[in-house]
Structures are given as C-alpha cells and as structure tokens.
Coordinates of C-alpha atoms in Angstrom, one line a residue:
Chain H
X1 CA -34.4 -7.7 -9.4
X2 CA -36.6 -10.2 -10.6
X3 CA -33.9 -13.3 -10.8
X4 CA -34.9 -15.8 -9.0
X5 CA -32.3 -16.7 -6.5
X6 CA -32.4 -12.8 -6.1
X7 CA -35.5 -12.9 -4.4
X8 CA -34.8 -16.0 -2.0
X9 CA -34.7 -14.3 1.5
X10 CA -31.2 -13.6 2.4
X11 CA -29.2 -14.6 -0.6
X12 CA -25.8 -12.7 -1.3
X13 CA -24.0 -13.3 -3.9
X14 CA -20.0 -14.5 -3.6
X15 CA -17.6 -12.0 -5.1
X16 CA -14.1 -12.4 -5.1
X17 CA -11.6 -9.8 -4.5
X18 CA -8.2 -9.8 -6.2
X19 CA -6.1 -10.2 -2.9
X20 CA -2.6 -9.9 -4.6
X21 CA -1.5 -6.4 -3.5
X22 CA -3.6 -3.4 -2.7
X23 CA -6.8 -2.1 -0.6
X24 CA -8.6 -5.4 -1.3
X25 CA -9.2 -5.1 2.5
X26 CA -11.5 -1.8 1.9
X27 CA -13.1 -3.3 -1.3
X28 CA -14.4 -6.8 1.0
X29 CA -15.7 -4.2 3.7
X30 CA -17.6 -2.3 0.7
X31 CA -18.7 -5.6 -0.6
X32 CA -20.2 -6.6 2.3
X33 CA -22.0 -3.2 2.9
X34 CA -23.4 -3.6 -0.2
X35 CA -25.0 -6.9 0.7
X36 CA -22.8 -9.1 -0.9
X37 CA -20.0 -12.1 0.2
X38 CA -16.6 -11.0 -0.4
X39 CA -14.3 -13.1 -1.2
X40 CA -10.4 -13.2 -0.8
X41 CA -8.4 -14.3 -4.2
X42 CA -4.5 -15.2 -4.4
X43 CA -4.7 -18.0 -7.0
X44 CA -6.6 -19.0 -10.0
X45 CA -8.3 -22.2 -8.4
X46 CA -9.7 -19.7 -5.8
X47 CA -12.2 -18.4 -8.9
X48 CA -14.1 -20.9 -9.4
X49 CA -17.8 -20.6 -8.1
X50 CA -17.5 -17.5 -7.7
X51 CA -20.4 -14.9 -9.1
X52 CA -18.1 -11.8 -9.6
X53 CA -15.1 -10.4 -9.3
X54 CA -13.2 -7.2 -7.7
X55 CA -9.9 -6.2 -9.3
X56 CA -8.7 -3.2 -6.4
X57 CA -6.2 -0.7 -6.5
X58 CA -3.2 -0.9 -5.9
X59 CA 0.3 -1.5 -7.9
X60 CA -0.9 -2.7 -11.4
X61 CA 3.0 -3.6 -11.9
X62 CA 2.9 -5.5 -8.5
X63 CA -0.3 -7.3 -9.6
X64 CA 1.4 -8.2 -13.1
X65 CA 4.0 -9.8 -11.6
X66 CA 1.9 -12.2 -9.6
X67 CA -0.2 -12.7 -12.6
X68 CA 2.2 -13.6 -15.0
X69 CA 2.9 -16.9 -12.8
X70 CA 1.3 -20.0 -12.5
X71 CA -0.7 -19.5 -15.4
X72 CA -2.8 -16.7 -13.5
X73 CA -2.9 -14.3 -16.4
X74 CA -5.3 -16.7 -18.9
X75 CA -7.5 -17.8 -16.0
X76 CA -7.9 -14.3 -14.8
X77 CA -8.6 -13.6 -18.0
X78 CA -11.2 -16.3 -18.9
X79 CA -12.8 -15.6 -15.8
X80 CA -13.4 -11.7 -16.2
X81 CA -14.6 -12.5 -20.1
X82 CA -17.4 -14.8 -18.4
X83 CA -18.4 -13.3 -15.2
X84 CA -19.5 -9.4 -13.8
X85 CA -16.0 -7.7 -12.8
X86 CA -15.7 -4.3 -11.0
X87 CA -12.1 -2.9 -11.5
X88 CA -11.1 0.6 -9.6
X89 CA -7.7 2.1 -10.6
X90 CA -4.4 0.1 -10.9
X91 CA -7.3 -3.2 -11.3
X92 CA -8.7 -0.8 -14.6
X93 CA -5.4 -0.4 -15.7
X94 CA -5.5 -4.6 -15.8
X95 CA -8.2 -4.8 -18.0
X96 CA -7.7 -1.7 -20.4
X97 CA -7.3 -3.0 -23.9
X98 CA -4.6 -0.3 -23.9
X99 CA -2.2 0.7 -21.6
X100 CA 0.5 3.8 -22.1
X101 CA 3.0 5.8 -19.6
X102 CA 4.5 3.1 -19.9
X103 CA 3.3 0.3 -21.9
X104 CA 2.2 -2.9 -20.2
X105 CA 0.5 -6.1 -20.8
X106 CA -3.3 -6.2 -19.7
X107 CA -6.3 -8.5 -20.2
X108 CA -7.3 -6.0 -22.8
X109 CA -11.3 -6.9 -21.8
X110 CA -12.6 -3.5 -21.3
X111 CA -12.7 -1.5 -24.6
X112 CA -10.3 2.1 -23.6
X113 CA -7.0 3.0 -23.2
X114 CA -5.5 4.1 -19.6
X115 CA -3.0 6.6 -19.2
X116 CA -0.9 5.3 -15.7
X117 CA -0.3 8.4 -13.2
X118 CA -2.0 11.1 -15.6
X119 CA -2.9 13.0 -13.4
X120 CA 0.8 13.3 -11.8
X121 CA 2.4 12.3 -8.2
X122 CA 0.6 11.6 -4.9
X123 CA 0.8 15.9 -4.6
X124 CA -1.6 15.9 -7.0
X125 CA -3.8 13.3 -5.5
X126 CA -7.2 14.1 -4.7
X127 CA -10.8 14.2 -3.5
X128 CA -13.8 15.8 -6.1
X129 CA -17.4 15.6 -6.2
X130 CA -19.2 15.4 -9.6
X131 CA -22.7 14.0 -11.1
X132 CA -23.1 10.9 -12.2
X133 CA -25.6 8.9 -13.5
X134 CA -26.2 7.0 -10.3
X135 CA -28.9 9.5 -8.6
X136 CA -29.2 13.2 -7.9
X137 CA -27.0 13.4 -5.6
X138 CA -23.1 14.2 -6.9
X139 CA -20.7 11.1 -6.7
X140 CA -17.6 11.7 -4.1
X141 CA -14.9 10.4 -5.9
X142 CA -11.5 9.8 -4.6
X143 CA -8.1 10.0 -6.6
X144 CA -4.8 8.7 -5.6
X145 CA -2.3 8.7 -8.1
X146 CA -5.0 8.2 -10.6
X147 CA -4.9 6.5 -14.3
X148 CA -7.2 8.2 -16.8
X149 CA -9.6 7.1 -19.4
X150 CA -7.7 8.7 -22.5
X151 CA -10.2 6.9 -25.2
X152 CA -13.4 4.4 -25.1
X153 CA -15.1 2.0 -27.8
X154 CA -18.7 1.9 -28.5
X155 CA -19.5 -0.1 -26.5
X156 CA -18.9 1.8 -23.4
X157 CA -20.9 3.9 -21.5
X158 CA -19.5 6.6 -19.5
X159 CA -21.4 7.0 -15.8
X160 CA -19.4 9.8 -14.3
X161 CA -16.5 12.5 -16.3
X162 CA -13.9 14.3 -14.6
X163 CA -12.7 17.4 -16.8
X164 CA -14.5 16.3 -19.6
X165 CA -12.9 12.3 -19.1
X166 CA -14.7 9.5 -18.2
X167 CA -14.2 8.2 -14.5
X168 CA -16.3 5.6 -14.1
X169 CA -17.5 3.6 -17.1
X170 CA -19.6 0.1 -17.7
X171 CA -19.5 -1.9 -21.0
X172 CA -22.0 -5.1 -20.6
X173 CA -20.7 -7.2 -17.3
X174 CA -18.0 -4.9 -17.0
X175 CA -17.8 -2.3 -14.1
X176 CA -14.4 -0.2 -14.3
X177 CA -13.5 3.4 -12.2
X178 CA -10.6 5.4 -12.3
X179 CA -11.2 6.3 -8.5
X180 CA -11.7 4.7 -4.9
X181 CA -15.4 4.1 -4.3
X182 CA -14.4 2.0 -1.0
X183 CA -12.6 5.0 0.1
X184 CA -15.9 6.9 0.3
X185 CA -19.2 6.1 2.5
X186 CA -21.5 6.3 -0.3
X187 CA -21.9 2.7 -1.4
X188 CA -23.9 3.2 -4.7
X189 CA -21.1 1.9 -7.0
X190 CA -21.0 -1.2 -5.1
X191 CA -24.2 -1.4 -4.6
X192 CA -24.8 -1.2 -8.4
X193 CA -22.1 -3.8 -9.3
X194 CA -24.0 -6.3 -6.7
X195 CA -26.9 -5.9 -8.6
X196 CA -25.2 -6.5 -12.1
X197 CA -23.7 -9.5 -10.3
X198 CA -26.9 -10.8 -9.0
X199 CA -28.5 -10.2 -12.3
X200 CA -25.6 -12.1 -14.2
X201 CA -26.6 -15.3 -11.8
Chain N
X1 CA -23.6 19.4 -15.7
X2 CA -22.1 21.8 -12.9
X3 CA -18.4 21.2 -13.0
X4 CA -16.3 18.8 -10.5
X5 CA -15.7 20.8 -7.2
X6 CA -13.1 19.7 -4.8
X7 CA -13.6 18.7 -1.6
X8 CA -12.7 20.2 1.3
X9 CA -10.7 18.8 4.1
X10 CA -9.3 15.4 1.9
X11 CA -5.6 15.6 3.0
X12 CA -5.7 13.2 5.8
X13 CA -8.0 10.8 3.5
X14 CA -6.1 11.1 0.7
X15 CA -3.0 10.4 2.6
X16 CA -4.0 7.2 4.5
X17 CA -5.9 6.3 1.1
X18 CA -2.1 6.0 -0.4
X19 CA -1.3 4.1 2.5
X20 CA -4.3 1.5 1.9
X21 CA -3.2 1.0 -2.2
X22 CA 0.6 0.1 -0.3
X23 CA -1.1 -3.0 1.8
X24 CA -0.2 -6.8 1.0
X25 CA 3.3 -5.2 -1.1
X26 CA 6.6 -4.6 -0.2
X27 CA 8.6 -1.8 0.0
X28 CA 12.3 -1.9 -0.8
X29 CA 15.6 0.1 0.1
X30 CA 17.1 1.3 -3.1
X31 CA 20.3 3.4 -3.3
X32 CA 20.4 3.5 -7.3
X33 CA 18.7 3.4 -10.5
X34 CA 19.2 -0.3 -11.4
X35 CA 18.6 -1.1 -7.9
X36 CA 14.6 0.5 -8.6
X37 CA 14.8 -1.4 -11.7
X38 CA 15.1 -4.7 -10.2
X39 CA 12.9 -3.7 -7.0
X40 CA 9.7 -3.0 -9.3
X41 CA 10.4 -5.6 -12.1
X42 CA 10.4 -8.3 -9.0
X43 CA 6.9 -6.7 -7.8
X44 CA 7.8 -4.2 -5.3
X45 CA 4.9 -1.7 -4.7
X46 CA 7.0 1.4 -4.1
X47 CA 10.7 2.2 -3.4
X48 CA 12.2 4.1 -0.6
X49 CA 15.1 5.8 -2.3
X50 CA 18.6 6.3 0.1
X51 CA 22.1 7.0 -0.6
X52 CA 23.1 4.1 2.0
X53 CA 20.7 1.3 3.0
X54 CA 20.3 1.3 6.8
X55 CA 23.2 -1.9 7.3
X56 CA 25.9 0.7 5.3
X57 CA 24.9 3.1 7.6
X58 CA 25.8 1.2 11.1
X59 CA 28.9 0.2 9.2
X60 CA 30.4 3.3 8.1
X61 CA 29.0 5.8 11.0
X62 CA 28.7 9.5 10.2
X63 CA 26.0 11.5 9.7
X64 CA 22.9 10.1 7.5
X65 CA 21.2 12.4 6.3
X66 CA 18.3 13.0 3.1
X67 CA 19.6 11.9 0.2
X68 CA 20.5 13.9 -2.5
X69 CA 17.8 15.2 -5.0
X70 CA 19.4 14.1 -8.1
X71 CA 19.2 10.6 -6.9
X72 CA 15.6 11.2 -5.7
X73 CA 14.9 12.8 -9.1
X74 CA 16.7 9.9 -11.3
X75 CA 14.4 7.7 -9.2
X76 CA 11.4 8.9 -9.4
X77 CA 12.0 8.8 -13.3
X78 CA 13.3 5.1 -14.0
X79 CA 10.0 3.6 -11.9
X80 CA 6.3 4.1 -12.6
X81 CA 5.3 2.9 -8.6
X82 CA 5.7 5.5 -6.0
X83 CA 8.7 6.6 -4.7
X84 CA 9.3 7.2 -0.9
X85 CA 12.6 9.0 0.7
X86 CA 13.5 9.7 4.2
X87 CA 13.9 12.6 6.4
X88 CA 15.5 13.0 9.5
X89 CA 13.6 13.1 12.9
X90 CA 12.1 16.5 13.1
X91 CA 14.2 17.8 9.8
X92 CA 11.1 19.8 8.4
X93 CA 13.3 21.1 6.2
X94 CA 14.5 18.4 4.5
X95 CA 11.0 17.3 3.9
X96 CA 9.8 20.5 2.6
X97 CA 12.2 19.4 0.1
X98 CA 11.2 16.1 -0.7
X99 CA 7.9 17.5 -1.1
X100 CA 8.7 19.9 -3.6
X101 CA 11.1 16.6 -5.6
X102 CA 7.5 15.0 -5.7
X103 CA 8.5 11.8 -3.3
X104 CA 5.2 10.1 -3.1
X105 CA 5.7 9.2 1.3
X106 CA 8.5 10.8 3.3
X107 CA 9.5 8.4 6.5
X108 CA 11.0 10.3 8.8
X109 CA 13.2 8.2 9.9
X110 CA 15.3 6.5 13.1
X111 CA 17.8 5.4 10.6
X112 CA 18.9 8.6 9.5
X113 CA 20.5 10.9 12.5
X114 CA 17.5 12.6 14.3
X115 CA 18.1 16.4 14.0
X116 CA 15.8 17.3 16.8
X117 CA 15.6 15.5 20.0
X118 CA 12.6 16.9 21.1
X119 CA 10.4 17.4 18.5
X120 CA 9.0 15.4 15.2
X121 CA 8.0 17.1 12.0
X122 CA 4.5 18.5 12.1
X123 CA 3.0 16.2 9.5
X124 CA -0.2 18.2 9.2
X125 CA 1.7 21.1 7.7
X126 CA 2.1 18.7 4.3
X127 CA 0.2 17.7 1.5
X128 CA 2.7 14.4 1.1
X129 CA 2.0 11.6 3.4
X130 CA 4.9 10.6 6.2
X131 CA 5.0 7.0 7.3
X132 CA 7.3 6.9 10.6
X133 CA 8.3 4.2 13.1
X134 CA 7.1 2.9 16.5
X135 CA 8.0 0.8 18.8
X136 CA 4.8 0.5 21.1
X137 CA 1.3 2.3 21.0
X138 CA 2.1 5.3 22.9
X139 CA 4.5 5.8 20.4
X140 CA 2.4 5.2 17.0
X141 CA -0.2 7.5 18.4
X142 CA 1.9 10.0 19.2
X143 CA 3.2 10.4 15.7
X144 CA -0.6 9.6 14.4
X145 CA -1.6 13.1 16.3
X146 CA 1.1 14.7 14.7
X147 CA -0.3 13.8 11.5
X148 CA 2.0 10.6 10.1
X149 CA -1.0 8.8 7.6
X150 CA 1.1 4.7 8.3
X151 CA 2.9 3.5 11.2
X152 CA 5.4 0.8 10.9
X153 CA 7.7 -1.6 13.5
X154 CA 11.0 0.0 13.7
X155 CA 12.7 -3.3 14.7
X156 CA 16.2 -3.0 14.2
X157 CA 17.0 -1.3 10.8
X158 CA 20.6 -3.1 9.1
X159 CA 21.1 -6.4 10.9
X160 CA 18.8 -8.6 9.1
X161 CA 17.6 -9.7 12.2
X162 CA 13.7 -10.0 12.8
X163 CA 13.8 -10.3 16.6
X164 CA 12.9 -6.5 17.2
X165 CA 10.4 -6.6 14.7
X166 CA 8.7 -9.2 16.0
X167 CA 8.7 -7.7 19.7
X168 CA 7.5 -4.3 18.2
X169 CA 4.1 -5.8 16.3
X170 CA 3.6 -8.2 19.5
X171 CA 3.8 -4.8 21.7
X172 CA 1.7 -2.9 19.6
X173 CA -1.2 -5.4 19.3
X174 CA -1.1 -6.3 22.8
X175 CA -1.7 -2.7 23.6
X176 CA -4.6 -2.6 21.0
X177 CA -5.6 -5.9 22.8
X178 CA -5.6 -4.4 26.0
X179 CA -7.7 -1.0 25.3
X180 CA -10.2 -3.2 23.7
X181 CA -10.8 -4.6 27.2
X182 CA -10.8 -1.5 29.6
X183 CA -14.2 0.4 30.4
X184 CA -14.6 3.9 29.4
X185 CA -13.5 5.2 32.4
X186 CA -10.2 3.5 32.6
X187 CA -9.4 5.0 29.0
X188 CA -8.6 8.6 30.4
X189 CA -5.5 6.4 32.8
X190 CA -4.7 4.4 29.8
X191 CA -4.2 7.4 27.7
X192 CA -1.9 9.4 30.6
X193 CA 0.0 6.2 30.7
X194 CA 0.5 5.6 26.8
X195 CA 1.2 9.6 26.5
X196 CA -1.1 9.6 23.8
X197 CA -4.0 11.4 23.3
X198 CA -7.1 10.1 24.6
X199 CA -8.8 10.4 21.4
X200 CA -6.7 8.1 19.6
X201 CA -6.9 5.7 22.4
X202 CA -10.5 5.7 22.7
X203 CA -10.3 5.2 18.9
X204 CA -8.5 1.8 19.1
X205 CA -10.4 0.8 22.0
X206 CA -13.6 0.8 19.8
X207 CA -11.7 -1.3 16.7
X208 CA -9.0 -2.7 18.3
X209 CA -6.5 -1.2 15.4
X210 CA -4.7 1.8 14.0
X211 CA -6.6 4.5 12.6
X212 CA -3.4 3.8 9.9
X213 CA -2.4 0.9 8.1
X214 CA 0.4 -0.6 10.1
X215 CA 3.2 -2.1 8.4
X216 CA 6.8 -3.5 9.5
X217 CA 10.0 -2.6 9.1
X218 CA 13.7 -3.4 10.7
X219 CA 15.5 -6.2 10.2
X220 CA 13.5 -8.4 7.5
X221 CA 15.3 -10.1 5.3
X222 CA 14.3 -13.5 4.2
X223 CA 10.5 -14.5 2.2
X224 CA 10.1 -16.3 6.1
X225 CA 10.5 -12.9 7.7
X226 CA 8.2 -11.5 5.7
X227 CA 5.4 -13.8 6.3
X228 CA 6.2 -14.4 10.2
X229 CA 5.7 -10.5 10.5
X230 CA 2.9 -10.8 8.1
X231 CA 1.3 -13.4 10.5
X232 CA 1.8 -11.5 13.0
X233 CA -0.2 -8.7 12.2
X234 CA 1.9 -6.7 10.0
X235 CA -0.5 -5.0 6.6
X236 CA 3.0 -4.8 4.2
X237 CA 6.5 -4.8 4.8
X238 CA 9.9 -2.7 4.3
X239 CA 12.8 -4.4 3.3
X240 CA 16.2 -2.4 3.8
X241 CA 19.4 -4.2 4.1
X242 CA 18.0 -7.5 3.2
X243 CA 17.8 -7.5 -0.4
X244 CA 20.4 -5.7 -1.9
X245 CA 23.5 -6.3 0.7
X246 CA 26.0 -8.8 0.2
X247 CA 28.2 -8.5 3.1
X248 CA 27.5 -6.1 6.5
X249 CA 28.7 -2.6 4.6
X250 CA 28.9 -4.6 1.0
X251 CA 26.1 -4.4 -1.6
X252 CA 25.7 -6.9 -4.5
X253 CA 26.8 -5.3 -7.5
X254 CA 23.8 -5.1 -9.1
X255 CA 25.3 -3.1 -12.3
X256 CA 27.8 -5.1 -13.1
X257 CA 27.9 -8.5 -11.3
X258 CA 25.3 -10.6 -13.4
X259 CA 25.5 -13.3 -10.8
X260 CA 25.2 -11.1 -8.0
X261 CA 22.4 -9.2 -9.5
X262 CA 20.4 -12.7 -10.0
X263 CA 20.9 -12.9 -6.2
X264 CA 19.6 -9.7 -5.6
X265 CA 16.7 -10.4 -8.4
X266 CA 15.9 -13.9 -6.2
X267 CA 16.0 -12.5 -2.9
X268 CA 13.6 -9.6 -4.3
X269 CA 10.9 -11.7 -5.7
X270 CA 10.7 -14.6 -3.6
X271 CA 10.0 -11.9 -0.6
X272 CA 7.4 -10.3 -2.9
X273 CA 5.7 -13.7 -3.2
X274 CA 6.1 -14.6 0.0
X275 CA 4.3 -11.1 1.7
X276 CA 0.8 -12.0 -0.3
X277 CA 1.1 -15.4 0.0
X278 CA 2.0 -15.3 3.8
X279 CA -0.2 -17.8 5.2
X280 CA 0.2 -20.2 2.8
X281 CA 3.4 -22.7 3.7
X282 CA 3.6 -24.7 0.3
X283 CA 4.6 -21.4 -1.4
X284 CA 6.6 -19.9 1.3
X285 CA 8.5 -23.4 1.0
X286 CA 8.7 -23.0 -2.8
X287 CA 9.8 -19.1 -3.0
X288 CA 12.5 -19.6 0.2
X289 CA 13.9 -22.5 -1.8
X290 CA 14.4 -20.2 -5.0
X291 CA 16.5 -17.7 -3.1
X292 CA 20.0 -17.2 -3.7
X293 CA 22.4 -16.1 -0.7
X294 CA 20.9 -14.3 2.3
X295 CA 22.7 -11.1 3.8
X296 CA 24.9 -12.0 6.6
X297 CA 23.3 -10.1 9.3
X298 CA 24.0 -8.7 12.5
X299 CA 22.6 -9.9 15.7
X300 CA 20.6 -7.7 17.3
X301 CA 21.2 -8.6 20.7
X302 CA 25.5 -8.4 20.2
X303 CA 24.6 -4.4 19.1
X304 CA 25.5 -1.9 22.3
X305 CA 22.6 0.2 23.4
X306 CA 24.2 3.4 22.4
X307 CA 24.0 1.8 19.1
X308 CA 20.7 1.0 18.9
X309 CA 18.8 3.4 16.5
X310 CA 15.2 2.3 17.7
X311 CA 15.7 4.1 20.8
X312 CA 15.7 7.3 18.5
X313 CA 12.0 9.2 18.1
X314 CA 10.5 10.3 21.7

C-alpha cells in the first residue's frame, strides 16, 4: 500500500457488516483477523463513515424484506455504488444485476446473473478445494446451499471457478463469492478485500 | 488447472455452517402451503414444516408423529429458504426419511411423542443437520456429542408462554458462566456432574459458549418475546404456536379469512423485525404496535407435570 493513512501505524479501516440476518457474526470475526474494524449495520444511517462494506450470507429473501423498508434499499444501494463492498452468497445474490430460481429484486451493481440454490438442498452442500488467483496454494471454499454465477459482463474478472463457473469474482470496488470465506481459516479473501478497502480511502 | 477436489471430513462444518446462515432470523411453524407463503414473504429464514403446530398438539392429544411427505414435499416446493421438519426422539427412521424428502434441518423433537426413551438419533450417521432441544448444559452437550450441529431452549412448546424459555437460556449461560471460572482440574467434576463429555466442557470453559449456534424455542409469541430471548442470549428464534393460532387448538384461516390472514401476516413480520432489531426499543415499540391479535396462550405454570413435554429427551 502506498496510501497514506495506510501507512500511519496502526490504522484499520471501518467496515460495516450487513447485520440484518445471517453469519454477520463470522464475517466481523474475519474482518477483524484481517486487520480491519468491523462494523455492525441494521439501518441506513448506520453507513455513513464507513470505508466498506460486508453483505454475508444468509436469507437473501429475509434480507429483502428488511431492505425494502425505511427507504434501505436506495441507501444500500448508493452506498455499495460509492464504496468497496465484499458480498459472499445470499449478500451476492443482493447485488447480481440478475437474479433467477426465482426472480427477485436486487441492487443490480455487480455485472452477472445468480442462479439461487443451483447447486440443490443442504444434501448437496459442501466443502472443495480449488486454485485461485490469490497464491499457490488452493483456496478452501465452503458451500452451503450455494447460488451460482450462471453469466458475467466484461467487466468482471473471475478469481476462482468451480466446474468451470466462476466462484469468486471482482469487478472494480466490487468483491463478490458464491461461498463462505469466514467459514474457513485461510483469511486471504478478507485479507484482499481490506486492502481494496484501504486503497479506496 | 487441476480440477476442484472435495474435502474430506466437511459434514460437521458444513452442518453448523447452515446453522450460522440461520442466526439473527426466525424460524416459523407452518402446517400448509399458504402458511410457508406468508412465513417467507414476512422474512422468515426457514420453515419448520408440521401437520399440527405444537399448541394443536396439547389440545387434541394422540400421537404426533413426522409429518407426512407430501406435505414436506409441497413445502419444500412453494419456498426458496430452507425447509426444516421434525422427528421424533430417537425415531432414526423417520429421519432417514426426511433426509431422503431433502428437509434442509431435522429437529428431533420434544413436541412430537419420543419413540425411544433411552436413546436419541445418532446424528453423525447423517449428512442433514439436526437442531434439538435443551433445557440446561448437560443436556445441549449431550446431544452436541451425538452429533446435533444447533441447540435451542425447549421452553414450553404451545402455550405462548415465554417463562420456560427464559429459565432455559438463563440455565444454559449460567452454566457456560460457571465453566469459564473453574480451574482445569475441577473440569473432570464439572463434566461427571453435567453428564457430558469432558471434551465439550472443556470446550466451553475456554469460550464461554456452544461449539453450536444456540437459538430459542417454546413459547415465543409476541415481537417482545423475541427480543427478551434475543437479549438474553438467544442467536435466532423458533416460533410455533404464536403466529399462526387463533385460539388454543384454532388456527387463523389463513386461506380463506383475509382478515385473519392479515393477522397472521402482522404477527409474522413484526416478530421478524423485532429478532434483528432486538436491542433497539423505538422499533420494538413500533413493530409490537403494528400487530394484530396475539394467540391466547396457555400458562405454563397451570400445565400438570405429566403434561409437560420439556421433560421429554434424557
């Protein structure tokens, strides 16, 4: 990093994490890990001065709900146009520009269509390790009831594939997996999503 | 590139992993198709499918049992969150079954008549993750070592009252409280006295919680409820009887009643709201004022012990 409030001694940056429903728990822990301040968020007010923002898993019909209240939707939205955001599962089902099986409303921010529980039931859940483009060693990647990456723009570049689909993808400030890095002890996706974060500053 | 490989040993992770994307939601008792409707339009995070919520049960007596697949089935297809059914206490059988119907969490279950009164299911044996009751820690770790990836309060399941629930999360984290505390050597007497393994204990002694999200369950049925247990402790919540009962053995008639459905809808969604928004009074006093009709309830403490179904698991 050569920002500068990067290299002041002990600066963290403050990223929120979308507390609504879901392992936003996990996600603060991984945060944390990764040398950054999490953040709890439950309303739109809580965004502001925030550097970034986590969008967990979870129910993405649950977190819907919530958002279509109190004008959450727009300032979600405004926010996540503006700022680094790291979404993992039901959170890059949120900001697909598509969303099918079934249809729902999304921010539309991040430029690929989600398939919702392609891969099937919680049976079919599960734990794979695969290259990525984060190091030598293969990324651990865990699947629970997992959307998937049916189609991506241009713009988006594909880190890690699963059966030939993209799991974990990044287009400019955007940070978006199909899986549960904050399930796993490896913290290089978090760790990379601090540094866009502390880039973006 | 080398192909994906799957890793070995991820049943417990991914089991407890499904438990984790269930925190800060709700869970709600449905016994139909519109019922699952309503339950994830109002922002349920999964379903517990049943042929007779826990209240219907008291009420009518018999035997509870699964319920039947083709309601399982019909359920799992009108909802996109995950579905959850029960078994009965040590009824492998039964969820063998609800494996195979693809249920997403089987609870086996107090409410439903235990069908062994020795023995509960091996959980290890499945791929599905179970979710069963407790009352105090011996009792969550037991059913931890036999594999269940969530724990929840029993309280009292069907009376809409929250007094059991309460005691059961106060027990609990006192207990937790307590191990934290002792020195190692008093961990080997704490574990002969919790009749749980000493592993676990020692476990909870170093982080002062479950190895499993712990939710609660039994007798919640107001958006207060929900955020006192919340408050207390509690990482989501069940709701049974509370949402969809109009009277003790009566539900709202949610197909064909649109003002009774509204009341179901209200009741749904304002207990939603109130479970992420638990510590946060000026909401809780917004969403309890939007409800419609609370079930009547049962009080607890009026219920003979012979009737008690919190007593059943061992």
């Amino acid at each position: 990093m050569t920002n500068r409030r990067t290299n002041e001694e002990g600066w963290r940056p403050r990223i929120g994490v979308l507390a609504i429903q879901g392992n936003f728990a996990s996600h603060a822990q991984a945060l944390g890990e990764a040398r950054a301040d999490a953040v709890e968020v439950r309303k739109p007010e809580e965004l502001a001065g925030l550097d970034g923002l986590v969008l967990p898993g979870g129910e993405s019909t649950t977190m819907l709900k919530f958002l279509e209240k109190r004008h959450f939707f727009q300032a979600l939205k405004e926010f996540c146009a503006a700022h680094p955001v790291f979404a993992t599962c039901a959170g890059t089902i949120l900001l697909a520009r598509e969303v099918r099986n079934p249809a729902q409303r999304s921010l539309g921010l991040l430029d690929a269509v989600v398939e919702r529980n392609a891969y099937g039931r919680q049976i079919d859940s599960t734990i794979l390790s695969a290259p990525s483009t984060l190091g030598d060693e293969p990324l651990e990647m865990v699947f629970i009831r997992a959307p998937r990456i049916v189609e991506t723009g241009p713009a988006v570049e594909v880190l890690a594939r699963r059966d030939g689909f993209a799991v974990l993808v990044r287009q400019a400030h955007i940070l978006a997996a199909t899986f549960h890095p904050e399930l796993s002890r490896d913290r290089r996706v978090h760790r990379l999503f601090v540094e866009m974060t502390a880039a973006a500053v | 590139m080398p192909e994906s490989r799957e890793n070995r040993d991820s049943s417990p992770r991914l089991k407890v992993g499904l438990a984790e994307m269930l925190k800060g939601g709700v869970i709600m008792d449905v016994m139909n198709v519109e019922q699952a409707r309503i339950a994830e339009e109002a922002g349920a995070a999964s379903v517990m499918a049943l042929e007779r919520v826990p209240a219907m049960i008291r009420a009518e007596g018999g035997v509870a049992r699964m319920a039947r697949p083709g309601l399982i089935k019909e359920i799992i297809k009108a909802v996109s969150i995950p579905v959850m059914a029960k078994a009965r206490i040590g009824h492998f059988a039964e969820a063998q079954i609800l494996q195979e119907l693809g249920v997403d969490f089987i609870d086996e279950s107090e409410v439903l008549t235990p069908a062994d009164e020795a023995h509960h299911i091996d959980k290890h044996a499945f791929t599905t993750p179970f979710v069963c009751g407790a009352r105090n820690l011996g009792e969550a770790l037991r059913r931890i070592a036999e594999g269940a990836a969530m724990i929840r309060t029993k309280g009292e399941a069907g009376t809409g009252d929250v007094v059991h629930a309460v005691q059961h999360m106060r027990q609990i984290t006192k207990e937790m409280r307590i191990l934290t505390v002792l020195t190692e050597q008093e961990l080997y007497a704490a574990a002969k006295e919790l009749q749980a393994p000493y592993e676990l204990v020692r476990m909870v002694a170093q982080t002062g919680k479950l190895p499993v999200p712990n939710f609660s369950a039994g007798g919640i049925a107001t958006p207060a409820d929900a955020a006192l247990m919340m408050q207390l402790g509690a990482e989501a919540i069940f709701v049974g009887s509370g949402i969809f009962m109009k009277e003790r053995a009566t539900p709202l008639d949610v197909e064909n009643d649109a003002k009774e459905r509204a009341e179901a809808v209200s009741r749904a969604k304002a207990i939603v709201t109130a479970t992420t928004h638990y510590n946060d009074a000026k909401i809780l006093a917004e969403v309890s004022g939007q409800v419609t009709g609370t079930m009547k309830g049962l009080a607890a403490a009026s219920i003979e012990e012979s009737q008690l179904l919190q007593t059943r698991g061992w």
